[in-house]
Short mmCIF file of N, CA and C in Angstrom, two decimals:
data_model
loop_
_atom_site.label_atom_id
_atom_site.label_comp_id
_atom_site.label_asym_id
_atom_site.label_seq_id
_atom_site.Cartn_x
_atom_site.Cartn_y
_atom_site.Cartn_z
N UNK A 1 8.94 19.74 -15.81
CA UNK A 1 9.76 18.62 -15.50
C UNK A 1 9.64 18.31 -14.01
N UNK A 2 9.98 17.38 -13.89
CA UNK A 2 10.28 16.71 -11.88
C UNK A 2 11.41 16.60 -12.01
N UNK A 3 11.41 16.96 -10.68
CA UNK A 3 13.03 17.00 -10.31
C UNK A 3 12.62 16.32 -8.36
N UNK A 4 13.68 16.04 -8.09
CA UNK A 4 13.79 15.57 -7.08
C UNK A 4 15.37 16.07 -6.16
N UNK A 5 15.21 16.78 -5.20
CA UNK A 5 16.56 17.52 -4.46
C UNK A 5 16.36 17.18 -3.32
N UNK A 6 17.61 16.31 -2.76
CA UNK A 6 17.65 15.56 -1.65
C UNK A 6 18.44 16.48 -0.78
N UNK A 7 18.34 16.45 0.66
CA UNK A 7 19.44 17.24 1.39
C UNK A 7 19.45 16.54 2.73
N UNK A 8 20.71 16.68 3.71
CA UNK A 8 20.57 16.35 5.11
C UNK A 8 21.99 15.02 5.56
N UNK A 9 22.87 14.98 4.24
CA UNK A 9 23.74 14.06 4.15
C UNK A 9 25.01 14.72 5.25
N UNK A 10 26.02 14.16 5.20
CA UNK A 10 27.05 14.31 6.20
C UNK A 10 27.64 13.30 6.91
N UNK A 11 28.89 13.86 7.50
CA UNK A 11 29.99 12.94 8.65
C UNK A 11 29.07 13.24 10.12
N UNK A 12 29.02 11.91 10.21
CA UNK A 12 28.65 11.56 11.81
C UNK A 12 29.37 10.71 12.31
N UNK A 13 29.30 10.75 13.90
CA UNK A 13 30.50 9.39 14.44
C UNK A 13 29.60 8.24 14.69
N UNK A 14 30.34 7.04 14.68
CA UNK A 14 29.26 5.83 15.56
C UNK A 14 28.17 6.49 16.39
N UNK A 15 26.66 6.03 16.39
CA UNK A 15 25.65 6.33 17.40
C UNK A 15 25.29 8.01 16.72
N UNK A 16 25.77 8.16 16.10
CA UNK A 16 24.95 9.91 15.82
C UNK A 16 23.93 9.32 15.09
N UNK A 17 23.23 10.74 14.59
CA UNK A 17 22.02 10.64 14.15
C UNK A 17 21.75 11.80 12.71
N UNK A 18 21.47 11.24 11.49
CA UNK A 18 20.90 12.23 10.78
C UNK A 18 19.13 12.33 10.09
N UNK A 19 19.21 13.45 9.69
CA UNK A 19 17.88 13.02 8.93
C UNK A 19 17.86 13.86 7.38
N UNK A 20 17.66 12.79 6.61
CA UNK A 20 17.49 12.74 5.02
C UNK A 20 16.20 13.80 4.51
N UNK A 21 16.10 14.31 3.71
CA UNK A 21 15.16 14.73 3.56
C UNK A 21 14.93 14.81 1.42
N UNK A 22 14.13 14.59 1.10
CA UNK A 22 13.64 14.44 -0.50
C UNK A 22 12.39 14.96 -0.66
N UNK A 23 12.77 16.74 -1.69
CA UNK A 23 11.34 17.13 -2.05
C UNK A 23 11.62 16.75 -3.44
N UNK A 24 9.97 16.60 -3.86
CA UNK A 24 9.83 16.40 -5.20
C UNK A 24 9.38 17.97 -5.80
N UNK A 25 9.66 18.14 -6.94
CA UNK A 25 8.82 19.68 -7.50
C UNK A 25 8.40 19.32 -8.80
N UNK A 26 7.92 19.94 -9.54
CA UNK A 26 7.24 20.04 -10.96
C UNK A 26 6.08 19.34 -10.62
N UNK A 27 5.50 18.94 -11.98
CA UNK A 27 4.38 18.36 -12.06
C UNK A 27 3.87 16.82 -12.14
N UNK A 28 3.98 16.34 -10.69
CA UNK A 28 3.96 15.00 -10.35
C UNK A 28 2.96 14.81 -9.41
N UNK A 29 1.57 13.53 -9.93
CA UNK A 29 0.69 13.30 -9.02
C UNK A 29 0.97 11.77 -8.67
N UNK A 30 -0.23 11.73 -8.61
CA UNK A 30 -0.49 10.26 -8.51
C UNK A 30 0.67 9.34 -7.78
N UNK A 31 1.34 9.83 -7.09
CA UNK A 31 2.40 9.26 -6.14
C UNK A 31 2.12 7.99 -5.56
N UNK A 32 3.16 7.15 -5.82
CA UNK A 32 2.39 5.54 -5.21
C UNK A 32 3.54 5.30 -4.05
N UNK A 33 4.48 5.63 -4.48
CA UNK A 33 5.69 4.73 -2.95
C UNK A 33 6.76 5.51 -3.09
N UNK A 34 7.28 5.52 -2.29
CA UNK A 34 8.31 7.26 -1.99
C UNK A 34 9.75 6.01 -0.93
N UNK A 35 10.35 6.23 -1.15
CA UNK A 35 11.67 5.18 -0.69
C UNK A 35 13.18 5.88 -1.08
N UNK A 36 14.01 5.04 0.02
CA UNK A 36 15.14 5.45 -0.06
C UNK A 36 16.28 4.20 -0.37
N UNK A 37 17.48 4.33 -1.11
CA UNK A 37 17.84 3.20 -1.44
C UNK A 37 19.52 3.73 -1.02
N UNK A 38 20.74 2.58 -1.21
CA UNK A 38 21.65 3.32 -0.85
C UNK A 38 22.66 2.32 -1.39
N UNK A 39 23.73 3.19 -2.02
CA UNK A 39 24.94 1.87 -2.37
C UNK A 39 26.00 2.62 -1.84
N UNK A 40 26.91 1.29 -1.45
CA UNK A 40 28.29 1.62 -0.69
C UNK A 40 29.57 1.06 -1.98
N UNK A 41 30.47 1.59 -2.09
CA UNK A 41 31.45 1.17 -3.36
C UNK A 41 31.64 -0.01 -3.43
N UNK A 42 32.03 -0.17 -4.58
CA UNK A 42 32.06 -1.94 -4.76
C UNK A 42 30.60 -2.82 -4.90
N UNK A 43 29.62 -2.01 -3.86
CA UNK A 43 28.32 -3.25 -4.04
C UNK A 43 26.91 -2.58 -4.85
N UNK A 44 26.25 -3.04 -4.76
CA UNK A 44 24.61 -2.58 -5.60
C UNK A 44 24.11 -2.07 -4.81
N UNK A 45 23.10 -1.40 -5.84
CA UNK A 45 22.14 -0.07 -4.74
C UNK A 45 21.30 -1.42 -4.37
N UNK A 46 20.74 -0.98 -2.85
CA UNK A 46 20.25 -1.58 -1.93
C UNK A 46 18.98 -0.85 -1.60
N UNK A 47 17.57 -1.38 -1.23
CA UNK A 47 16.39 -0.84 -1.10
C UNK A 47 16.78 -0.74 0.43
N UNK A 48 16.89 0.42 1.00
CA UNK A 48 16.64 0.78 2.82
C UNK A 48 15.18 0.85 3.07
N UNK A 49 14.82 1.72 2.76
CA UNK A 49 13.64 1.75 3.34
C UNK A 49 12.07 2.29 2.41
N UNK A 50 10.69 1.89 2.57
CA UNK A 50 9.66 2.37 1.68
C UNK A 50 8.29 2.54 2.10
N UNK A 51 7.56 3.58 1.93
CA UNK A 51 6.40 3.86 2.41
C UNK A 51 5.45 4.08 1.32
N UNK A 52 4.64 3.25 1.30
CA UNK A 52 3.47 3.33 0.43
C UNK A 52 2.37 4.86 0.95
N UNK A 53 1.50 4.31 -0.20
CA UNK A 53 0.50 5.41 -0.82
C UNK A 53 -0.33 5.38 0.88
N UNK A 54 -0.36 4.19 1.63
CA UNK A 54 -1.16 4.28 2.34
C UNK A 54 -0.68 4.09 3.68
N UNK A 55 0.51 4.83 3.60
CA UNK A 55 1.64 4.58 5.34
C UNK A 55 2.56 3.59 5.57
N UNK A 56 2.14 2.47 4.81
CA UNK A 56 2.79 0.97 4.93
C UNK A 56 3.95 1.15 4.44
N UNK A 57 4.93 0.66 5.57
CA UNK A 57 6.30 0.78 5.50
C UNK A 57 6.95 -0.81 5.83
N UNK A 58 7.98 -0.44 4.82
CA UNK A 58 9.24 -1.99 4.98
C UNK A 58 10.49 -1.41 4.90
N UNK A 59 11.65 -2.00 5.83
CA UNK A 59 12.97 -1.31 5.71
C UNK A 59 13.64 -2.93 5.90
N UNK A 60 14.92 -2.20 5.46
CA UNK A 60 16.00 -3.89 5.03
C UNK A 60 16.12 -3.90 6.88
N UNK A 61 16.64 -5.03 7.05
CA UNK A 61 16.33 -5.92 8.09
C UNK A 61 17.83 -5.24 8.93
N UNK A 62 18.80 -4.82 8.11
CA UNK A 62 19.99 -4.46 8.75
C UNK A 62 19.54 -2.72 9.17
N UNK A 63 18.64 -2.39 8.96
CA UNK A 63 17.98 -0.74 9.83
C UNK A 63 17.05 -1.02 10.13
N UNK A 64 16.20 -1.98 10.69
CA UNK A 64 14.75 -1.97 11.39
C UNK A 64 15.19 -1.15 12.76
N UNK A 65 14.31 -0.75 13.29
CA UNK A 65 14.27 0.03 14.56
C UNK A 65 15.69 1.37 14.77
N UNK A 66 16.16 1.40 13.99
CA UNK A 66 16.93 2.55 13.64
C UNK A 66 16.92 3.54 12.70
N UNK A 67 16.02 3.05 11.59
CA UNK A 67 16.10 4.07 10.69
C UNK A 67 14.20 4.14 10.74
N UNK A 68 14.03 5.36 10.28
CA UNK A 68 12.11 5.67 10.29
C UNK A 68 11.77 6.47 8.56
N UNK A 69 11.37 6.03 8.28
CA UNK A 69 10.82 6.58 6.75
C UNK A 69 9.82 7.35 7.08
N UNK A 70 9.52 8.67 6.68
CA UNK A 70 8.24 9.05 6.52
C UNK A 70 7.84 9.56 5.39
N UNK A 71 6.99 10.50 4.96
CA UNK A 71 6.55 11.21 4.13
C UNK A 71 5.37 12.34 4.39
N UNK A 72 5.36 13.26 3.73
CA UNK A 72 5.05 14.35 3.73
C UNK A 72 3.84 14.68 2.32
N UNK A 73 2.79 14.37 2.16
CA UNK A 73 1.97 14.38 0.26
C UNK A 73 2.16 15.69 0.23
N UNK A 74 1.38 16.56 1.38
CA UNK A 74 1.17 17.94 0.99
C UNK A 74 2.74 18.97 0.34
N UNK A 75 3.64 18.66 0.86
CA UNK A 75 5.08 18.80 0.65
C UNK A 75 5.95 18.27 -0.57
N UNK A 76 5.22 17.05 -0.78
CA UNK A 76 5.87 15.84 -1.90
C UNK A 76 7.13 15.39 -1.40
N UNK A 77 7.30 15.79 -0.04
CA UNK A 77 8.59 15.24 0.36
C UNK A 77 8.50 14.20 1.16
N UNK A 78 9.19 12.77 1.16
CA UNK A 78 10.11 12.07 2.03
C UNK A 78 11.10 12.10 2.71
N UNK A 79 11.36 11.92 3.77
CA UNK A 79 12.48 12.18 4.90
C UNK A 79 12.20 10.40 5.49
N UNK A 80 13.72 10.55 5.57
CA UNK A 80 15.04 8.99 6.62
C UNK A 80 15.42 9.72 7.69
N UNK A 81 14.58 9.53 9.00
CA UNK A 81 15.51 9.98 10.29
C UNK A 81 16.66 8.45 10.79
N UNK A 82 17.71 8.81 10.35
CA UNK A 82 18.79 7.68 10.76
C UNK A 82 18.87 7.78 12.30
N UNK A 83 18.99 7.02 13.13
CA UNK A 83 19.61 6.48 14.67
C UNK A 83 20.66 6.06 14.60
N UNK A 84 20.78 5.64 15.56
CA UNK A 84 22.29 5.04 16.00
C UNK A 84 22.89 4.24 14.74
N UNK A 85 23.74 5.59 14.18
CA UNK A 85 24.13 4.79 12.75
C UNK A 85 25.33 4.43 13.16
N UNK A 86 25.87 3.43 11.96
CA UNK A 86 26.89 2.28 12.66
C UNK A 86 28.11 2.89 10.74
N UNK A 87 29.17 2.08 11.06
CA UNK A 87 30.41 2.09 9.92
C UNK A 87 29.43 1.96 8.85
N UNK A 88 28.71 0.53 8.68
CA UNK A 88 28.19 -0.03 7.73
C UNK A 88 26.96 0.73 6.98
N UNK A 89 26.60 1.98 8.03
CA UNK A 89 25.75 2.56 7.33
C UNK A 89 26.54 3.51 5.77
N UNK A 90 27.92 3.71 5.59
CA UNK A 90 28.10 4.32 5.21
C UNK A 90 28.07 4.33 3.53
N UNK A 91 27.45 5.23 2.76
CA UNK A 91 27.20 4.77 1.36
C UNK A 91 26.66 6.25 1.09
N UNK A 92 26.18 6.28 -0.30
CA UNK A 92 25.52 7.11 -0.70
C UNK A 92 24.11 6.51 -0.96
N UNK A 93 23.41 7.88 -0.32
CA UNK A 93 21.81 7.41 -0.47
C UNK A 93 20.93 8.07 -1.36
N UNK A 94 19.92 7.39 -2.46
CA UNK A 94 18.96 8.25 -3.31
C UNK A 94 17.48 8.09 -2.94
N UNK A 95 16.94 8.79 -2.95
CA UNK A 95 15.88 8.69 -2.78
C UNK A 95 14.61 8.33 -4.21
N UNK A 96 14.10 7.92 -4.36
CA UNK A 96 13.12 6.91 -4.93
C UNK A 96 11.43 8.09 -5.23
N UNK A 97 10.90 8.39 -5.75
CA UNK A 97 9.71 8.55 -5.95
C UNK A 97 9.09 7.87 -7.34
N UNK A 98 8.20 7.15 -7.10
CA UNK A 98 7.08 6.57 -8.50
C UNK A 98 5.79 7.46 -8.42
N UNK A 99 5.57 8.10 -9.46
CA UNK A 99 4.35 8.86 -9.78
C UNK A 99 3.98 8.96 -11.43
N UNK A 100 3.50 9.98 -11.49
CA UNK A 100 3.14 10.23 -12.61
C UNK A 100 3.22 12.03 -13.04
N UNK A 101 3.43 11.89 -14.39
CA UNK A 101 3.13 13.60 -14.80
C UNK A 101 1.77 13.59 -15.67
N UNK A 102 1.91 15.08 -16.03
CA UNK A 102 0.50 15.05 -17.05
C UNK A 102 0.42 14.17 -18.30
N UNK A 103 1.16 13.10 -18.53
CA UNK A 103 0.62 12.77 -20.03
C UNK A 103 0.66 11.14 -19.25
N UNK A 104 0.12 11.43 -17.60
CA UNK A 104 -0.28 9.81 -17.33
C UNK A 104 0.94 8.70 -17.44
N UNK A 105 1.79 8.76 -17.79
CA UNK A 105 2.81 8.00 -17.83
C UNK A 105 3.40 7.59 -16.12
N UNK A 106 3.20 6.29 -16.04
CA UNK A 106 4.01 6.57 -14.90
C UNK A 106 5.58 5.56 -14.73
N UNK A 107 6.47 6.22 -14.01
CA UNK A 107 7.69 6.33 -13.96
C UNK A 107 8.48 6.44 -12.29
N UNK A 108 9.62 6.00 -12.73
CA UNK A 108 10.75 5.88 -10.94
C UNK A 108 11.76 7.31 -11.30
N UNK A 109 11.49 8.35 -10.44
CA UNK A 109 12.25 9.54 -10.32
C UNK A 109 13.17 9.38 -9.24
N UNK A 110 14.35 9.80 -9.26
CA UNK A 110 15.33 9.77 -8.54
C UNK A 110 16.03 10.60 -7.84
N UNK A 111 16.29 11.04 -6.68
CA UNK A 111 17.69 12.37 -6.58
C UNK A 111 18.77 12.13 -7.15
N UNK A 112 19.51 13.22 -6.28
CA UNK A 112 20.69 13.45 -7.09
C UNK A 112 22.02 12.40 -6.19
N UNK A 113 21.24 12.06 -5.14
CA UNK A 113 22.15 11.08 -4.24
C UNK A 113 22.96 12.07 -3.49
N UNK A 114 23.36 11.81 -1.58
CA UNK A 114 24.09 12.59 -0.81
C UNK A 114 24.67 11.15 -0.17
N UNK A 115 25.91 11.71 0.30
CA UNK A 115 26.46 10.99 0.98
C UNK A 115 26.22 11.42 2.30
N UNK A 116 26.26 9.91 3.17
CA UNK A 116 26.25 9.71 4.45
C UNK A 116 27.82 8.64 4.79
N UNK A 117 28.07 9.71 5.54
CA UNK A 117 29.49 8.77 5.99
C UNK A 117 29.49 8.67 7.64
N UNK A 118 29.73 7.86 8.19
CA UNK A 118 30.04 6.89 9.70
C UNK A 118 31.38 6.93 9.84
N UNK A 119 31.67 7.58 10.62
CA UNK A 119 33.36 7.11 11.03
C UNK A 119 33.79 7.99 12.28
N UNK A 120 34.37 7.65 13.09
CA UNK A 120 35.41 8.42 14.09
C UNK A 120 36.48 9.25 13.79
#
């Protein structure tokens, strides 16, 4: 099976900083785009941020230059280093992997979601 275990969530004040981190395990290749998404109560999960098969990255327009997506193949992990996070960052975040297992199928795997909370 794949599984996906996210860690690195927590209380920070205005301007702190965290960093997200998402390994994938079991038997998952063919990895195409590795992303992080995030909903705050009341509204819809929201795409933050995504890095393709080949580095190419897009993040929502309300974290450009504050938040950094990377990824890791040899690891299967993705990591969100957050910056100067603000109130509005506050939500729970999942992380995103599309790949494939052995019977070729391919599919959107998910964590288990951590919260990130902003506040004084």
């Amino acid at each position: 099976q794949v599984q996906l275990v996210e860690s690195g969530g927590g209380l920070v004040q205005p301007g702190g900083s965290l960093r997200l981190s998402c390994a994938a395990s079991g038997s998952i290749f063919a990895i195409n785009t590795m992303g992080w998404y995030r909903q705050a109560p009341g509204k819809e999960r929201e795409l933050v941020a995504v890095v393709n098969s080949g580095g190419s990255t897009n993040y929502a327009d309300s974290v450009k230059g504050r938040f950094t997506i990377s990824r890791d193949n040899a690891k299967k992990t993705v990591y969100l280093q957050m910056n100067s996070l603000e109130p509005e960052d506050t939500a729970v975040y999942y992380c995103n992997i599309n790949g494939m297992r052995y019977d070729y199928v391919r599919r959107d795997y998910w964590g288990q979601g951590t919260q990130v909370t902003v506040s004084s």
